[in-house]
Coordinates of C-alpha atoms and ligand atoms in Angstrom, one line a residue:
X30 CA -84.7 -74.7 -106.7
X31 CA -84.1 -70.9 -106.7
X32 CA -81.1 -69.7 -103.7
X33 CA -82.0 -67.1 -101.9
X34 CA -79.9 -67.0 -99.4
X35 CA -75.8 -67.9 -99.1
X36 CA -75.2 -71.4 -97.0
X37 CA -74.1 -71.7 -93.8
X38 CA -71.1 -74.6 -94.0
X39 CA -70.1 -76.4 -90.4
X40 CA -68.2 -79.4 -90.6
X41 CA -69.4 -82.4 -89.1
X42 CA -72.3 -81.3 -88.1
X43 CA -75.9 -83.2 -89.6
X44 CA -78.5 -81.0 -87.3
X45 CA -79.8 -77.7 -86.9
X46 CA -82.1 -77.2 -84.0
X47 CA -81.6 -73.6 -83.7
X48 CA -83.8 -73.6 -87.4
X49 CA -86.9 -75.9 -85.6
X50 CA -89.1 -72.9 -84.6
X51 CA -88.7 -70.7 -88.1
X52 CA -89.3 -74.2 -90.0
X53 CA -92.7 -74.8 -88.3
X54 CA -93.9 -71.4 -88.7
X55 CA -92.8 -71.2 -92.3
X56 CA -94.1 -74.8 -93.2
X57 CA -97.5 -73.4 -91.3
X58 CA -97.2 -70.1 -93.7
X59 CA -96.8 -71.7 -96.9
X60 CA -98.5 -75.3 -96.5
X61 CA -102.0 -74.3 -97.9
X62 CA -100.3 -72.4 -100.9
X63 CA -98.3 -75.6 -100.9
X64 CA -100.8 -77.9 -101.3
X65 CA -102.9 -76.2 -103.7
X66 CA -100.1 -76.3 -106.7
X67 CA -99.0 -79.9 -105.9
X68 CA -101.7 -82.1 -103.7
X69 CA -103.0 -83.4 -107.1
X70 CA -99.7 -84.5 -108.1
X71 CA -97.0 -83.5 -110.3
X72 CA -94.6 -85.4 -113.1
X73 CA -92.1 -85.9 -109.9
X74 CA -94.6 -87.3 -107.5
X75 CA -96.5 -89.3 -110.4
X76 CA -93.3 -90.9 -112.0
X77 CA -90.9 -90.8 -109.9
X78 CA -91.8 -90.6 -106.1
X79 CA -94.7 -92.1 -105.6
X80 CA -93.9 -95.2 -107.6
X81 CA -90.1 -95.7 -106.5
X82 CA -91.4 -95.7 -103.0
X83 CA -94.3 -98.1 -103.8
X84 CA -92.4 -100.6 -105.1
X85 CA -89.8 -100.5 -102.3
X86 CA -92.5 -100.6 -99.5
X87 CA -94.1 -103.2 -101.2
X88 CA -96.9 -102.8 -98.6
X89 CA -99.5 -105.8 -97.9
X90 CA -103.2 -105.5 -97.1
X91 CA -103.0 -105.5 -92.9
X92 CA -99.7 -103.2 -92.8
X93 CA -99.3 -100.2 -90.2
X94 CA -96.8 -97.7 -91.5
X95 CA -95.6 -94.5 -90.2
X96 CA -95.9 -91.6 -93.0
X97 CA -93.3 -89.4 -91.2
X98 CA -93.5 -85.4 -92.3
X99 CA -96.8 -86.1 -94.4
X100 CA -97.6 -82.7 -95.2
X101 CA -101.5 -82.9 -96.6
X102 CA -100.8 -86.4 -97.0
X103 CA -101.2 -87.5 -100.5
X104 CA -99.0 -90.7 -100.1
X105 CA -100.4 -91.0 -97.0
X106 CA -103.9 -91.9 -98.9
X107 CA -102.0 -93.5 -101.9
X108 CA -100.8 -96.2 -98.9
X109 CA -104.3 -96.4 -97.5
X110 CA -105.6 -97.5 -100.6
X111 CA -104.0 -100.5 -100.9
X112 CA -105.3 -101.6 -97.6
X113 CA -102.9 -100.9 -95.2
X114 CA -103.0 -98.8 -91.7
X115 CA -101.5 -95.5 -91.7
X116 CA -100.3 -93.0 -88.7
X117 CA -99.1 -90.3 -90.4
X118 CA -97.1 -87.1 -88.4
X119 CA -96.4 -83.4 -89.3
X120 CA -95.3 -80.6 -87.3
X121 CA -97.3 -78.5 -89.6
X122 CA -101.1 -77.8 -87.9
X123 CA -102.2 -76.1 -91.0
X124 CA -100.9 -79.4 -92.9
X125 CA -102.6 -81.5 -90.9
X126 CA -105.4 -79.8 -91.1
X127 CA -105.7 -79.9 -94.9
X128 CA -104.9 -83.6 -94.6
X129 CA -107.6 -84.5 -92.5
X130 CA -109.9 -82.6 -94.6
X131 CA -108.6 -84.4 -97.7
X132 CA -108.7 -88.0 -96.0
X133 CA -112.2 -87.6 -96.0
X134 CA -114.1 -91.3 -96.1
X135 CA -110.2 -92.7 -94.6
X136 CA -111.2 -92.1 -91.4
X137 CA -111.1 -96.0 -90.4
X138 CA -107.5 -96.1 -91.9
X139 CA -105.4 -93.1 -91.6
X140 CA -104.8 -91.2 -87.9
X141 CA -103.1 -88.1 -88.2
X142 CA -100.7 -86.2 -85.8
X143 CA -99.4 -82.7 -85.3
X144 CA -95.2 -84.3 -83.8
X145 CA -92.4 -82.9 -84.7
X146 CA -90.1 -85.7 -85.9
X147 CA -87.3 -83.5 -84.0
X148 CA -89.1 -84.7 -80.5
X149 CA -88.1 -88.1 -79.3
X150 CA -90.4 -88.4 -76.7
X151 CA -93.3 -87.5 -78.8
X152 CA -92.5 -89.8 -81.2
X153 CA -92.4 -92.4 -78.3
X154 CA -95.9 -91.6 -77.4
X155 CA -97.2 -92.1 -80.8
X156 CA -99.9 -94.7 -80.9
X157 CA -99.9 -97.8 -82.6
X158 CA -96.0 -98.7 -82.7
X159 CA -94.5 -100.5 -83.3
X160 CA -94.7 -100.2 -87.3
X161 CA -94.4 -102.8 -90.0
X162 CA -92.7 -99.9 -91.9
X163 CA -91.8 -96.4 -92.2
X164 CA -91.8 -93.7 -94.9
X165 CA -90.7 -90.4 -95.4
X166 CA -91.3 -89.0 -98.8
X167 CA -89.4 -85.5 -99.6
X168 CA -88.9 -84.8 -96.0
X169 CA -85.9 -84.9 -94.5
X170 CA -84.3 -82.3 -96.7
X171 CA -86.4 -80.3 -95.2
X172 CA -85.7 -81.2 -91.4
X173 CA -83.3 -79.5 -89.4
X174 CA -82.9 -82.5 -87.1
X175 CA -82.4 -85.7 -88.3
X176 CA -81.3 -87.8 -85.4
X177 CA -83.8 -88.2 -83.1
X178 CA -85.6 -89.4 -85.7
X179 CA -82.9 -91.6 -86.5
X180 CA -82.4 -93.2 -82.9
X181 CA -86.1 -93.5 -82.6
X182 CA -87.0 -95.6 -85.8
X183 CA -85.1 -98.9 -84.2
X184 CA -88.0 -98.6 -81.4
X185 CA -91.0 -97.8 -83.3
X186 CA -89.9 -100.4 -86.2
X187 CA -90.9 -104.1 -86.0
X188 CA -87.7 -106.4 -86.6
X189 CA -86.8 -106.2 -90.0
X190 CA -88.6 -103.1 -90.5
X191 CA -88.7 -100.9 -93.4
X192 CA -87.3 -97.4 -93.7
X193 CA -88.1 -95.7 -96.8
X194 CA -87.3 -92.6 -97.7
X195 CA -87.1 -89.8 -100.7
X196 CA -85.0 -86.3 -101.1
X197 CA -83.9 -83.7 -103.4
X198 CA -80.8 -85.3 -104.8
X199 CA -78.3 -84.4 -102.8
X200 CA -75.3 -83.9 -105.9
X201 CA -77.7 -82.9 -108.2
X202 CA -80.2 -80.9 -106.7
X203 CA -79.0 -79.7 -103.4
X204 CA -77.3 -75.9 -102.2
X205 CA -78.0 -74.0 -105.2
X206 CA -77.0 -76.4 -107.9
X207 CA -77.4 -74.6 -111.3
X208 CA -78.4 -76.4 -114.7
X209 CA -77.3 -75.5 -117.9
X210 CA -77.5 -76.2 -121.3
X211 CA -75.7 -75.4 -124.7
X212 CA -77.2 -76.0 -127.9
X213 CA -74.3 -76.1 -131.0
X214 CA -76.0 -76.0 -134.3
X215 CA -73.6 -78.5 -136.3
X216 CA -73.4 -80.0 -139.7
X217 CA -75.2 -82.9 -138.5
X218 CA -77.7 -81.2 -136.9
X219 CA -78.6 -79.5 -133.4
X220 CA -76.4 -80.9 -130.2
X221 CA -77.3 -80.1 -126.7
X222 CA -74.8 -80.4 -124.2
X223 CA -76.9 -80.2 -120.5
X224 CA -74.1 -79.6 -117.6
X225 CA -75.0 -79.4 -113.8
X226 CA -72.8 -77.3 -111.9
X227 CA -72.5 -78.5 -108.0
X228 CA -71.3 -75.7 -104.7
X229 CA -69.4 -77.4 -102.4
X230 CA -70.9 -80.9 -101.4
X231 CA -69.2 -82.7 -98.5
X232 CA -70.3 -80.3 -95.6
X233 CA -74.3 -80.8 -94.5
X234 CA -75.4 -76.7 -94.6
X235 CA -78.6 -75.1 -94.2
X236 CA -79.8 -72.3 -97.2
X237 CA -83.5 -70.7 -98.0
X238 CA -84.5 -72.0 -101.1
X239 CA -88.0 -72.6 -103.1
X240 CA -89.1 -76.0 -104.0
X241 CA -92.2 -74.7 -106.0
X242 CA -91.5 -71.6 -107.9
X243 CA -93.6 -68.5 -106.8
X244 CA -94.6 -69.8 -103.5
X245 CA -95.4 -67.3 -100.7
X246 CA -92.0 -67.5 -98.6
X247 CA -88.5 -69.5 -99.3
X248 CA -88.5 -72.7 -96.7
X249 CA -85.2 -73.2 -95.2
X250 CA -83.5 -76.7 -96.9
X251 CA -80.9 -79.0 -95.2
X252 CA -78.3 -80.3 -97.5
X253 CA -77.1 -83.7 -96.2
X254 CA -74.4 -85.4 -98.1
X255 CA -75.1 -88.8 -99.4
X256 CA -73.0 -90.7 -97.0
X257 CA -74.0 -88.6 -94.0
X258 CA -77.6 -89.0 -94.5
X259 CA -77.1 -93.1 -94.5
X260 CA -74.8 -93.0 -91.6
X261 CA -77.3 -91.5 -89.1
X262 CA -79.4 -94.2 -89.6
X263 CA -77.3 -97.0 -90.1
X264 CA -75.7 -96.1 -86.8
X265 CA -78.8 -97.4 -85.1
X266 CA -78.8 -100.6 -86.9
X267 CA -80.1 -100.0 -90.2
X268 CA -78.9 -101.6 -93.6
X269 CA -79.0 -100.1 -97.0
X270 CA -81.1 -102.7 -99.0
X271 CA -82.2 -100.2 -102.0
X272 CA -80.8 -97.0 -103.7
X273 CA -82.9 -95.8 -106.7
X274 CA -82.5 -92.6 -108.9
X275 CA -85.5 -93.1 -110.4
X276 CA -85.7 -91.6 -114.2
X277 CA -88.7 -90.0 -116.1
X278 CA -90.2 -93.1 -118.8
X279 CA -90.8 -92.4 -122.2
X280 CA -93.8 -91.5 -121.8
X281 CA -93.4 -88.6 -119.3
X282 CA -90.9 -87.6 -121.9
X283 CA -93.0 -87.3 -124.8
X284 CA -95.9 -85.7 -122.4
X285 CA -93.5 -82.6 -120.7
X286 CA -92.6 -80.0 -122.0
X287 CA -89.8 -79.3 -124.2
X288 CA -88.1 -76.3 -122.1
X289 CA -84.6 -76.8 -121.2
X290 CA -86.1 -77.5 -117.2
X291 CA -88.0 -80.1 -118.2
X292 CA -85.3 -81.7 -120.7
X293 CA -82.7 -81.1 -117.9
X294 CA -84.1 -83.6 -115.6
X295 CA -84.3 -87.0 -118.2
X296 CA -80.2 -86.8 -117.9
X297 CA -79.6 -86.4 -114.3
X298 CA -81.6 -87.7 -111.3
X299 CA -84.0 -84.7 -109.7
X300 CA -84.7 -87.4 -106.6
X301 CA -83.2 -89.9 -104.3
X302 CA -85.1 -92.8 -103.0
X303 CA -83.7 -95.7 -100.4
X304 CA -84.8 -98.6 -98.2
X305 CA -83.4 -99.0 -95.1
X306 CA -84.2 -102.1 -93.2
X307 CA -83.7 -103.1 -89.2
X308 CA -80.9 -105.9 -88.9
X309 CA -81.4 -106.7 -85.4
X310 CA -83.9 -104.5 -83.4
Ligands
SAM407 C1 -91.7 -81.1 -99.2 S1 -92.9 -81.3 -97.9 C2 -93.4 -83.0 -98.2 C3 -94.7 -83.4 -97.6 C4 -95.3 -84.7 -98.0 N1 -94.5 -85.8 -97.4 C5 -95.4 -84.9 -99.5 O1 -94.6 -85.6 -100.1 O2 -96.3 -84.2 -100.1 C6 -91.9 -81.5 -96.4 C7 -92.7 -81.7 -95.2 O3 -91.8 -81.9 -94.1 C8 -92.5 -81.4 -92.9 N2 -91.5 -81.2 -91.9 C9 -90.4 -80.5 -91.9 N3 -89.7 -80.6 -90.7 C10 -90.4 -81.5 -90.0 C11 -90.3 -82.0 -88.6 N4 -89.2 -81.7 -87.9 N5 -91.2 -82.8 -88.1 C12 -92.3 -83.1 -88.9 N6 -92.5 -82.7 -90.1 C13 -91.6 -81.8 -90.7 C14 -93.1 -80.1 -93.5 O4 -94.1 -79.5 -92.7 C15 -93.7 -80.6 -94.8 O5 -95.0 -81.1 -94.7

């Protein structure tokens, strides 16, 4: 993730509603460019995403879940194929719109909605709560208000209800992080020594950044700290049941490319993925 712009550091401080309006207009700008490089699916979504969050769903046939920040919602129809109910919610219209247009034939198991997760009382009026569980997949980096969202859940959740969630990793992949790698040509052969080098960590901060490179415009990221990102939502009532760093298999190993970005992530963790669950709601 490129930095294009030097972060903004406030202590204490988790939310960033004066960034709302510019992060609806760029997500609006950049979602169709957006979903033409990754809505088929990338290594990250493929290997790590998509199945970490499957697993710690662990959705039944029957299930209603709540796909919060969907974008053209390609988990969205990776949970409506295993038979469950989906209400899915973006405050991007243009990503909507490609989502409906790429739901075709889901029609009688996917609603769509243009809410911004920011908005507690729209996310009060959404239909069909409350939800046997609730996802967010590489979204709340990217969302200059978490709490709302956060005091909301408890509501739209059944008891025991599921929160899962993914993110850029917040150590490893967060503010500017910068990757390198030394190669020492020894007698016993070539040693590569791969090094991640992390800004300052402990205070949440916004910068512009590119999660795809090339794309039109920079979106505006949210770095959270591990413990601050947990806390909002444990507040409310939530426990941490899971934390995965999920890690490339073999296989995507032997199938990416050999550059020094694509060796970089099999030794530190490009994603974070939890499951949060209701205690008493
Ligand atoms: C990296 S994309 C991920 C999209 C999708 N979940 C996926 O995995 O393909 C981040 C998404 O967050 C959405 N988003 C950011 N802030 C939001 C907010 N406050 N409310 C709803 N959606 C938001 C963006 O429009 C975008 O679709």
């Amino acid at each position: 993730m490129a930095k294009v712009e030097t972060a903004m550091h406030e202590s204490n401080r988790i939310d960033f509603p004066e960034y709302l309006d510019e992060a609806v207009e760029i997500w609006n700008e950049i979602s169709e460019w957006w979903d033409d490089r990754i809505g088929d699916g990338n290594e990250a979504q493929n290997y790590l995403i998509e199945p970490t969050q499957e697993k710690l769903l662990n959705l039944q046939p029957g299930d209603h879940v709540l796909d919060i920040a969907c974008g053209a919602g390609r988990f969205t129809r990776r949970m409506a194929d295993q038979g469950v109910h989906v209400t899915a919610l973006d405050h991007s219209r243009k990503f909507i719109r490609r989502a409906k247009e790429r739901a075709y034939g889901y029609e009688d198991r996917i609603d769509f909605h243009v809410v911004n997760a920011a908005n507690r009382e729209a996310l009060a009026a959404i239909p069909g709560s409350p939800f046997d569980a609730a996802v967010c997949t590489m979204g709340l980096m990217d969302m200059a208000v978490i709490t709302p969202l956060a005091e909301s859940l408890p509501q739209l959740l059944k008891p025991r209800g599921k929160f899962v969630f993914s993110v850029t990793h917040p150590v490893f992949n967060s503010n500017g992080t910068r990757n390198s790698m030394e190669r020492e040509f020894t007698e016993n052969g070539v040693v590569e020594d791969f090094r991640v080098s992390v800004p300052p960590y402990s205070d949440a901060c916004t910068y512009l950044g590119v999660g795809i490179n090339g794309q039109p415009r920079a979106h505006r990221y949210f770095h959270r700290p591990i413990s601050d990102l947990l806390r909002v939502f444990m507040q409310q009532g939530f426990a941490l049941t899971v934390l995965e760093e999920p890690r490339f298999p073999p296989k995507a190993q032997e199938e990416s490319s050999s550059t020094m970005s694509g060796q970089f992530w099999w030794h530190f963790p490009l994603i974070l993925v939890a499951r949060l669950e209701m205690l008493d709601n």
